[in-house]
Amino acid sequence: MVTIIELTKRQELIVQIVKENGPITGELIAERLNLTRATLRPDLAILTMAGVLDARPRVGYFYNGKSTNTIIAEKLNKITIGSIMSVPIVVRDESTVYDAVVTMFIEDVGSLFVVKEGGILEGVISRKDLLKIAMGGIDVQKMPVGVIMTRMPNIVTTTTEESIVKAAEKMILREVDALPVVKVETNEKGEEKATIVGRLTKTNITRVFVELGKDR
Ligand code: ADP
């Protein structure tokens, strides 16, 4: 769960006082606002937890100079793909284009990942790849998916530890709707193998956006 704070009027006043007078004790802030120290305690706790203010024992509160944008960026960068990804929908490399179309409808997804034995990533198929091949009048029941997929090493991937900001940036730059979430391992021959562990789509990112927007 991610929280982006919206400051109340009183909290904004506290920040202003600390900005101009910090380091300043809680007592003095309370005095300036004509409130008791106890009344301010929850506000000061929120402001320090959110990283707007810092508190040092026997010194007081001081403004740490972070803008709300910096705080939002820090929070976003802490959200990792592992916490928001979906289950990967895959087809085997020997599947036909027809199988891929059926899987896309049944699973209600816009991209499929093509794997070989052991869940190793070989390719990606998008809606447009299927439309393109359908226009050619070929026999979709015979054509293997390998002919139309985008294949490794040209696939943009992400990992469970990557931040959503980095992964979203990859989607924008490469103009794709989905990234396979992979675990990369090196075998005894020194070859890298990417095993699929999840699926990241623009919908996953949009969900985070909605959650953050509703969290007030
Ligand atoms: P759409 O078909 O709806 O435009 P995409 O924008 O995701 O969907 O796909 C555009 C092209 O990019 C397709 O040819 C697809 O195979 C390829 N593609 C999709 N995802 C990736 C990815 N993660 N890495 C590399 N290529 C991809």
PDB file of C-alpha atoms and ligand atoms in Angstrom:
ATOM      1  CA  MET A   1       0.000   0.000   0.000  1.00  0.00           C
ATOM      2  CA  VAL A   2       1.397   3.357  -0.998  1.00  0.00           C
ATOM      3  CA  THR A   3       0.445   6.650   0.598  1.00  0.00           C
ATOM      4  CA  ILE A   4       0.919  10.020  -0.964  1.00  0.00           C
ATOM      5  CA  ILE A   5      -0.021  12.691   1.513  1.00  0.00           C
ATOM      6  CA  GLU A   6      -2.047  15.753   0.893  1.00  0.00           C
ATOM      7  CA  LEU A   7      -1.315  18.328   3.578  1.00  0.00           C
ATOM      8  CA  THR A   8      -4.066  19.926   5.628  1.00  0.00           C
ATOM      9  CA  LYS A   9      -4.084  23.709   6.092  1.00  0.00           C
ATOM     10  CA  ARG A  10      -2.610  23.319   9.558  1.00  0.00           C
ATOM     11  CA  GLN A  11       0.144  21.006   8.331  1.00  0.00           C
ATOM     12  CA  GLU A  12       1.013  23.492   5.610  1.00  0.00           C
ATOM     13  CA  LEU A  13       1.303  26.204   8.274  1.00  0.00           C
ATOM     14  CA  ILE A  14       3.600  23.991  10.345  1.00  0.00           C
ATOM     15  CA  VAL A  15       5.814  23.365   7.312  1.00  0.00           C
ATOM     16  CA  GLN A  16       5.937  27.104   6.649  1.00  0.00           C
ATOM     17  CA  ILE A  17       6.954  27.850  10.256  1.00  0.00           C
ATOM     18  CA  VAL A  18       9.641  25.153  10.221  1.00  0.00           C
ATOM     19  CA  LYS A  19      10.937  26.310   6.833  1.00  0.00           C
ATOM     20  CA  GLU A  20      11.369  29.853   8.130  1.00  0.00           C
ATOM     21  CA  ASN A  21      12.507  29.099  11.695  1.00  0.00           C
ATOM     22  CA  GLY A  22      13.911  25.586  11.782  1.00  0.00           C
ATOM     23  CA  PRO A  23      15.362  23.955  13.701  1.00  0.00           C
ATOM     24  CA  ILE A  24      12.450  24.708  15.998  1.00  0.00           C
ATOM     25  CA  THR A  25      10.951  22.728  18.876  1.00  0.00           C
ATOM     26  CA  GLY A  26       7.411  21.382  18.898  1.00  0.00           C
ATOM     27  CA  GLU A  27       6.671  23.667  21.846  1.00  0.00           C
ATOM     28  CA  LEU A  28       7.593  26.769  19.866  1.00  0.00           C
ATOM     29  CA  ILE A  29       5.622  25.684  16.803  1.00  0.00           C
ATOM     30  CA  ALA A  30       2.585  25.130  19.053  1.00  0.00           C
ATOM     31  CA  GLU A  31       3.059  28.557  20.621  1.00  0.00           C
ATOM     32  CA  ARG A  32       3.106  30.277  17.250  1.00  0.00           C
ATOM     33  CA  LEU A  33      -0.107  28.533  16.262  1.00  0.00           C
ATOM     34  CA  ASN A  34      -1.782  29.151  19.605  1.00  0.00           C
ATOM     35  CA  LEU A  35      -2.274  25.434  20.044  1.00  0.00           C
ATOM     36  CA  THR A  36      -1.053  22.918  22.576  1.00  0.00           C
ATOM     37  CA  ARG A  37       1.886  20.615  21.888  1.00  0.00           C
ATOM     38  CA  ALA A  38      -0.480  17.651  22.279  1.00  0.00           C
ATOM     39  CA  THR A  39      -2.808  18.933  19.550  1.00  0.00           C
ATOM     40  CA  LEU A  40       0.104  19.210  17.133  1.00  0.00           C
ATOM     41  CA  ARG A  41       1.548  15.812  17.877  1.00  0.00           C
ATOM     42  CA  PRO A  42      -0.374  13.867  15.163  1.00  0.00           C
ATOM     43  CA  ASP A  43       0.454  16.516  12.533  1.00  0.00           C
ATOM     44  CA  LEU A  44       4.138  16.463  13.395  1.00  0.00           C
ATOM     45  CA  ALA A  45       4.128  12.672  13.312  1.00  0.00           C
ATOM     46  CA  ILE A  46       2.559  12.655   9.831  1.00  0.00           C
ATOM     47  CA  LEU A  47       4.967  15.262   8.509  1.00  0.00           C
ATOM     48  CA  THR A  48       8.042  13.426   9.785  1.00  0.00           C
ATOM     49  CA  MET A  49       6.801  10.020   8.607  1.00  0.00           C
ATOM     50  CA  ALA A  50       6.085  11.438   5.159  1.00  0.00           C
ATOM     51  CA  GLY A  51       9.602  12.843   5.013  1.00  0.00           C
ATOM     52  CA  VAL A  52       8.562  16.488   4.788  1.00  0.00           C
ATOM     53  CA  LEU A  53      10.150  17.332   8.145  1.00  0.00           C
ATOM     54  CA  ASP A  54      13.006  15.770  10.041  1.00  0.00           C
ATOM     55  CA  ALA A  55      13.192  15.702  13.818  1.00  0.00           C
ATOM     56  CA  ARG A  56      16.352  15.656  15.934  1.00  0.00           C
ATOM     57  CA  PRO A  57      16.177  15.020  19.666  1.00  0.00           C
ATOM     58  CA  ARG A  58      16.904  18.154  21.726  1.00  0.00           C
ATOM     59  CA  VAL A  59      17.268  20.229  18.534  1.00  0.00           C
ATOM     60  CA  GLY A  60      13.780  20.216  17.084  1.00  0.00           C
ATOM     61  CA  TYR A  61      12.165  20.030  13.694  1.00  0.00           C
ATOM     62  CA  PHE A  62      13.717  21.162  10.439  1.00  0.00           C
ATOM     63  CA  TYR A  63      12.579  21.172   6.856  1.00  0.00           C
ATOM     64  CA  ASN A  64      14.371  18.597   4.747  1.00  0.00           C
ATOM     65  CA  GLY A  65      13.858  20.483   1.503  1.00  0.00           C
ATOM     66  CA  LYS A  66      11.995  17.753  -0.327  1.00  0.00           C
ATOM     67  CA  SER A  67       9.135  18.867  -2.540  1.00  0.00           C
ATOM     68  CA  THR A  68       5.932  16.847  -2.680  1.00  0.00           C
ATOM     69  CA  ASN A  69       7.036  15.721  -6.161  1.00  0.00           C
ATOM     70  CA  THR A  70      10.295  14.336  -4.805  1.00  0.00           C
ATOM     71  CA  ILE A  71       8.378  12.434  -2.156  1.00  0.00           C
ATOM     72  CA  ILE A  72       5.961  11.028  -4.763  1.00  0.00           C
ATOM     73  CA  ALA A  73       8.890  10.006  -6.997  1.00  0.00           C
ATOM     74  CA  GLU A  74      10.626   8.289  -4.076  1.00  0.00           C
ATOM     75  CA  LYS A  75       7.462   6.352  -3.219  1.00  0.00           C
ATOM     76  CA  LEU A  76       6.869   5.328  -6.840  1.00  0.00           C
ATOM     77  CA  ASN A  77      10.442   4.157  -7.231  1.00  0.00           C
ATOM     78  CA  LYS A  78      10.012   1.910  -4.211  1.00  0.00           C
ATOM     79  CA  ILE A  79       7.093   0.003  -5.783  1.00  0.00           C
ATOM     80  CA  THR A  80       8.506  -3.053  -7.504  1.00  0.00           C
ATOM     81  CA  ILE A  81       7.104  -5.146 -10.338  1.00  0.00           C
ATOM     82  CA  GLY A  82       6.836  -8.225  -8.132  1.00  0.00           C
ATOM     83  CA  SER A  83       4.073  -6.546  -6.107  1.00  0.00           C
ATOM     84  CA  ILE A  84       1.897  -5.500  -9.068  1.00  0.00           C
ATOM     85  CA  MET A  85       2.485  -8.052 -11.851  1.00  0.00           C
ATOM     86  CA  SER A  86      -0.081 -10.508 -13.256  1.00  0.00           C
ATOM     87  CA  VAL A  87       0.114 -14.196 -14.046  1.00  0.00           C
ATOM     88  CA  PRO A  88       1.857 -14.819 -17.374  1.00  0.00           C
ATOM     89  CA  ILE A  89      -0.258 -16.281 -20.184  1.00  0.00           C
ATOM     90  CA  VAL A  90       1.932 -18.458 -22.356  1.00  0.00           C
ATOM     91  CA  VAL A  91       1.753 -20.697 -25.418  1.00  0.00           C
ATOM     92  CA  ARG A  92       4.316 -23.328 -26.366  1.00  0.00           C
ATOM     93  CA  ASP A  93       6.645 -22.773 -29.294  1.00  0.00           C
ATOM     94  CA  GLU A  94       4.974 -25.578 -31.272  1.00  0.00           C
ATOM     95  CA  SER A  95       1.521 -23.936 -30.989  1.00  0.00           C
ATOM     96  CA  THR A  96      -0.219 -22.647 -34.101  1.00  0.00           C
ATOM     97  CA  VAL A  97      -1.415 -19.132 -34.840  1.00  0.00           C
ATOM     98  CA  TYR A  98      -4.957 -20.500 -34.380  1.00  0.00           C
ATOM     99  CA  ASP A  99      -4.046 -21.726 -30.848  1.00  0.00           C
ATOM    100  CA  ALA A 100      -2.682 -18.266 -30.067  1.00  0.00           C
ATOM    101  CA  VAL A 101      -5.891 -16.520 -31.181  1.00  0.00           C
ATOM    102  CA  VAL A 102      -8.020 -18.907 -29.094  1.00  0.00           C
ATOM    103  CA  THR A 103      -5.770 -18.452 -26.019  1.00  0.00           C
ATOM    104  CA  MET A 104      -5.924 -14.676 -26.350  1.00  0.00           C
ATOM    105  CA  PHE A 105      -9.747 -14.785 -26.328  1.00  0.00           C
ATOM    106  CA  ILE A 106     -10.086 -17.346 -23.536  1.00  0.00           C
ATOM    107  CA  GLU A 107      -7.555 -15.634 -21.276  1.00  0.00           C
ATOM    108  CA  ASP A 108      -8.736 -12.145 -22.216  1.00  0.00           C
ATOM    109  CA  VAL A 109      -5.235 -10.723 -22.757  1.00  0.00           C
ATOM    110  CA  GLY A 110      -3.624  -8.642 -25.473  1.00  0.00           C
ATOM    111  CA  SER A 111      -0.178 -10.248 -25.492  1.00  0.00           C
ATOM    112  CA  LEU A 112       1.037 -13.811 -25.209  1.00  0.00           C
ATOM    113  CA  PHE A 113       4.478 -15.065 -24.339  1.00  0.00           C
ATOM    114  CA  VAL A 114       5.902 -17.994 -26.265  1.00  0.00           C
ATOM    115  CA  VAL A 115       7.929 -20.444 -24.222  1.00  0.00           C
ATOM    116  CA  LYS A 116       9.895 -23.593 -24.768  1.00  0.00           C
ATOM    117  CA  GLU A 117      10.304 -26.404 -22.282  1.00  0.00           C
ATOM    118  CA  GLY A 118      10.953 -25.203 -18.720  1.00  0.00           C
ATOM    119  CA  GLY A 119       9.128 -21.914 -19.211  1.00  0.00           C
ATOM    120  CA  ILE A 120      12.072 -20.351 -21.044  1.00  0.00           C
ATOM    121  CA  LEU A 121      11.065 -17.197 -22.917  1.00  0.00           C
ATOM    122  CA  GLU A 122      11.328 -17.392 -26.682  1.00  0.00           C
ATOM    123  CA  GLY A 123       8.944 -14.789 -28.028  1.00  0.00           C
ATOM    124  CA  VAL A 124       6.056 -12.356 -27.693  1.00  0.00           C
ATOM    125  CA  ILE A 125       2.880 -12.215 -29.787  1.00  0.00           C
ATOM    126  CA  SER A 126       0.640  -9.162 -29.781  1.00  0.00           C
ATOM    127  CA  ARG A 127      -2.836  -8.610 -31.234  1.00  0.00           C
ATOM    128  CA  LYS A 128      -1.400  -6.819 -34.231  1.00  0.00           C
ATOM    129  CA  ASP A 129       0.994  -9.675 -35.015  1.00  0.00           C
ATOM    130  CA  LEU A 130      -2.067 -11.941 -35.311  1.00  0.00           C
ATOM    131  CA  LEU A 131      -4.059  -9.454 -37.397  1.00  0.00           C
ATOM    132  CA  LYS A 132      -1.112  -8.996 -39.739  1.00  0.00           C
ATOM    133  CA  ILE A 133      -0.767 -12.713 -40.432  1.00  0.00           C
ATOM    134  CA  ALA A 134      -4.558 -13.118 -40.786  1.00  0.00           C
ATOM    135  CA  MET A 135      -4.553 -10.596 -43.634  1.00  0.00           C
ATOM    136  CA  GLY A 136      -2.158 -12.761 -45.648  1.00  0.00           C
ATOM    137  CA  GLY A 137      -4.753 -15.494 -46.154  1.00  0.00           C
ATOM    138  CA  ILE A 138      -2.502 -18.238 -44.754  1.00  0.00           C
ATOM    139  CA  ASP A 139      -3.777 -21.353 -42.986  1.00  0.00           C
ATOM    140  CA  VAL A 140      -3.716 -20.238 -39.330  1.00  0.00           C
ATOM    141  CA  GLN A 141      -4.307 -23.830 -38.195  1.00  0.00           C
ATOM    142  CA  LYS A 142      -0.975 -24.874 -39.696  1.00  0.00           C
ATOM    143  CA  MET A 143       1.234 -21.816 -39.251  1.00  0.00           C
ATOM    144  CA  PRO A 144       3.440 -22.078 -36.119  1.00  0.00           C
ATOM    145  CA  VAL A 145       3.602 -19.056 -33.795  1.00  0.00           C
ATOM    146  CA  GLY A 146       7.372 -18.938 -34.203  1.00  0.00           C
ATOM    147  CA  VAL A 147       6.924 -17.438 -37.682  1.00  0.00           C
ATOM    148  CA  ILE A 148       5.083 -14.360 -36.450  1.00  0.00           C
ATOM    149  CA  MET A 149       6.380 -13.721 -32.937  1.00  0.00           C
ATOM    150  CA  THR A 150       8.947 -11.125 -31.934  1.00  0.00           C
ATOM    151  CA  ARG A 151      11.799 -13.229 -30.652  1.00  0.00           C
ATOM    152  CA  MET A 152      14.650 -13.145 -28.178  1.00  0.00           C
ATOM    153  CA  PRO A 153      16.979 -11.297 -27.937  1.00  0.00           C
ATOM    154  CA  ASN A 154      14.731  -8.496 -29.245  1.00  0.00           C
ATOM    155  CA  ILE A 155      12.305  -8.694 -26.331  1.00  0.00           C
ATOM    156  CA  VAL A 156      12.204  -6.026 -23.669  1.00  0.00           C
ATOM    157  CA  THR A 157      11.840  -7.680 -20.269  1.00  0.00           C
ATOM    158  CA  THR A 158      11.566  -6.694 -16.639  1.00  0.00           C
ATOM    159  CA  THR A 159      12.249  -8.387 -13.298  1.00  0.00           C
ATOM    160  CA  THR A 160      10.364  -8.637 -10.014  1.00  0.00           C
ATOM    161  CA  GLU A 161      12.870  -6.260  -8.359  1.00  0.00           C
ATOM    162  CA  GLU A 162      12.657  -3.527 -10.972  1.00  0.00           C
ATOM    163  CA  SER A 163      10.761  -0.339 -10.049  1.00  0.00           C
ATOM    164  CA  ILE A 164       7.500   0.449 -11.824  1.00  0.00           C
ATOM    165  CA  VAL A 165       8.978   3.747 -13.000  1.00  0.00           C
ATOM    166  CA  LYS A 166      11.825   2.004 -14.861  1.00  0.00           C
ATOM    167  CA  ALA A 167       9.529  -0.654 -16.334  1.00  0.00           C
ATOM    168  CA  ALA A 168       6.914   1.902 -17.439  1.00  0.00           C
ATOM    169  CA  GLU A 169       9.684   3.900 -19.091  1.00  0.00           C
ATOM    170  CA  LYS A 170      10.722   0.793 -21.076  1.00  0.00           C
ATOM    171  CA  MET A 171       7.124   0.301 -22.267  1.00  0.00           C
ATOM    172  CA  ILE A 172       6.901   3.909 -23.425  1.00  0.00           C
ATOM    173  CA  LEU A 173      10.300   3.928 -25.145  1.00  0.00           C
ATOM    174  CA  ARG A 174       9.738   0.628 -26.975  1.00  0.00           C
ATOM    175  CA  GLU A 175       6.046   1.335 -27.589  1.00  0.00           C
ATOM    176  CA  VAL A 176       4.830  -2.013 -26.296  1.00  0.00           C
ATOM    177  CA  ASP A 177       1.828  -2.868 -24.119  1.00  0.00           C
ATOM    178  CA  ALA A 178       3.348  -5.692 -22.079  1.00  0.00           C
ATOM    179  CA  LEU A 179       6.658  -6.855 -20.667  1.00  0.00           C
ATOM    180  CA  PRO A 180       7.447 -10.411 -19.650  1.00  0.00           C
ATOM    181  CA  VAL A 181       8.721 -10.528 -16.066  1.00  0.00           C
ATOM    182  CA  VAL A 182      11.708 -12.851 -16.118  1.00  0.00           C
ATOM    183  CA  LYS A 183      14.266 -14.493 -13.900  1.00  0.00           C
ATOM    184  CA  VAL A 184      17.600 -14.669 -15.687  1.00  0.00           C
ATOM    185  CA  GLU A 185      19.888 -17.603 -14.935  1.00  0.00           C
ATOM    186  CA  THR A 186      23.203 -18.589 -16.436  1.00  0.00           C
ATOM    187  CA  ASN A 187      23.719 -22.283 -17.213  1.00  0.00           C
ATOM    188  CA  GLU A 188      26.947 -24.286 -17.009  1.00  0.00           C
ATOM    189  CA  LYS A 189      27.856 -23.261 -20.574  1.00  0.00           C
ATOM    190  CA  GLY A 190      27.611 -19.614 -19.602  1.00  0.00           C
ATOM    191  CA  GLU A 191      24.414 -19.096 -21.631  1.00  0.00           C
ATOM    192  CA  GLU A 192      21.722 -16.850 -20.211  1.00  0.00           C
ATOM    193  CA  LYS A 193      18.201 -18.247 -19.918  1.00  0.00           C
ATOM    194  CA  ALA A 194      15.200 -16.097 -19.087  1.00  0.00           C
ATOM    195  CA  THR A 195      12.403 -17.974 -17.311  1.00  0.00           C
ATOM    196  CA  ILE A 196       8.977 -16.310 -17.253  1.00  0.00           C
ATOM    197  CA  VAL A 197       7.629 -15.502 -13.796  1.00  0.00           C
ATOM    198  CA  GLY A 198       4.997 -12.864 -14.585  1.00  0.00           C
ATOM    199  CA  ARG A 199       3.389 -10.396 -16.951  1.00  0.00           C
ATOM    200  CA  LEU A 200       3.434  -6.630 -16.661  1.00  0.00           C
ATOM    201  CA  THR A 201       0.928  -4.645 -18.702  1.00  0.00           C
ATOM    202  CA  LYS A 202      -0.142  -1.032 -18.894  1.00  0.00           C
ATOM    203  CA  THR A 203      -3.210  -2.106 -16.882  1.00  0.00           C
ATOM    204  CA  ASN A 204      -1.006  -3.053 -13.916  1.00  0.00           C
ATOM    205  CA  ILE A 205       0.539   0.406 -13.991  1.00  0.00           C
ATOM    206  CA  THR A 206      -2.878   2.072 -14.341  1.00  0.00           C
ATOM    207  CA  ARG A 207      -4.092   0.164 -11.272  1.00  0.00           C
ATOM    208  CA  VAL A 208      -1.283   1.639  -9.171  1.00  0.00           C
ATOM    209  CA  PHE A 209      -2.192   5.076 -10.502  1.00  0.00           C
ATOM    210  CA  VAL A 210      -5.825   4.619  -9.449  1.00  0.00           C
ATOM    211  CA  GLU A 211      -4.838   3.288  -6.023  1.00  0.00           C
ATOM    212  CA  LEU A 212      -2.558   6.260  -5.408  1.00  0.00           C
ATOM    213  CA  GLY A 213      -5.176   8.699  -6.678  1.00  0.00           C
ATOM    214  CA  LYS A 214      -7.850   7.341  -4.343  1.00  0.00           C
ATOM    215  CA  ASP A 215      -5.613   7.259  -1.285  1.00  0.00           C
ATOM    216  CA  ARG A 216      -6.401  10.492   0.504  1.00  0.00           C
TER     217      ARG A 216
HETATM  218  P1  ADP B   1      -0.253  -4.160 -30.410  1.00  0.00           P
HETATM  219  O1  ADP B   1      -0.187  -5.346 -31.288  1.00  0.00           O
HETATM  220  O2  ADP B   1      -1.601  -4.028 -29.782  1.00  0.00           O
HETATM  221  O3  ADP B   1       0.275  -2.905 -31.065  1.00  0.00           O
HETATM  222  P2  ADP B   1       2.188  -4.043 -28.808  1.00  0.00           P
HETATM  223  O4  ADP B   1       2.326  -2.556 -28.999  1.00  0.00           O
HETATM  224  O5  ADP B   1       2.475  -4.583 -27.461  1.00  0.00           O
HETATM  225  O6  ADP B   1       0.726  -4.510 -29.165  1.00  0.00           O
HETATM  226  O7  ADP B   1       3.121  -4.783 -29.853  1.00  0.00           O
HETATM  227  C1  ADP B   1       3.714  -4.178 -30.988  1.00  0.00           C
HETATM  228  C2  ADP B   1       4.823  -5.048 -31.536  1.00  0.00           C
HETATM  229  O8  ADP B   1       5.869  -5.193 -30.569  1.00  0.00           O
HETATM  230  C3  ADP B   1       4.403  -6.482 -31.905  1.00  0.00           C
HETATM  231  O9  ADP B   1       5.036  -6.878 -33.100  1.00  0.00           O
HETATM  232  C4  ADP B   1       4.887  -7.342 -30.728  1.00  0.00           C
HETATM  233  O10 ADP B   1       5.281  -8.652 -31.109  1.00  0.00           O
HETATM  234  C5  ADP B   1       6.090  -6.562 -30.220  1.00  0.00           C
HETATM  235  N1  ADP B   1       6.222  -6.635 -28.753  1.00  0.00           N
HETATM  236  C6  ADP B   1       5.245  -6.712 -27.821  1.00  0.00           C
HETATM  237  N2  ADP B   1       5.754  -6.746 -26.568  1.00  0.00           N
HETATM  238  C7  ADP B   1       7.091  -6.690 -26.709  1.00  0.00           C
HETATM  239  C8  ADP B   1       8.193  -6.691 -25.804  1.00  0.00           C
HETATM  240  N3  ADP B   1       8.029  -6.751 -24.479  1.00  0.00           N
HETATM  241  N4  ADP B   1       9.452  -6.641 -26.325  1.00  0.00           N
HETATM  242  C9  ADP B   1       9.654  -6.555 -27.659  1.00  0.00           C
HETATM  243  N5  ADP B   1       8.667  -6.565 -28.565  1.00  0.00           N
HETATM  244  C10 ADP B   1       7.394  -6.625 -28.116  1.00  0.00           C
END
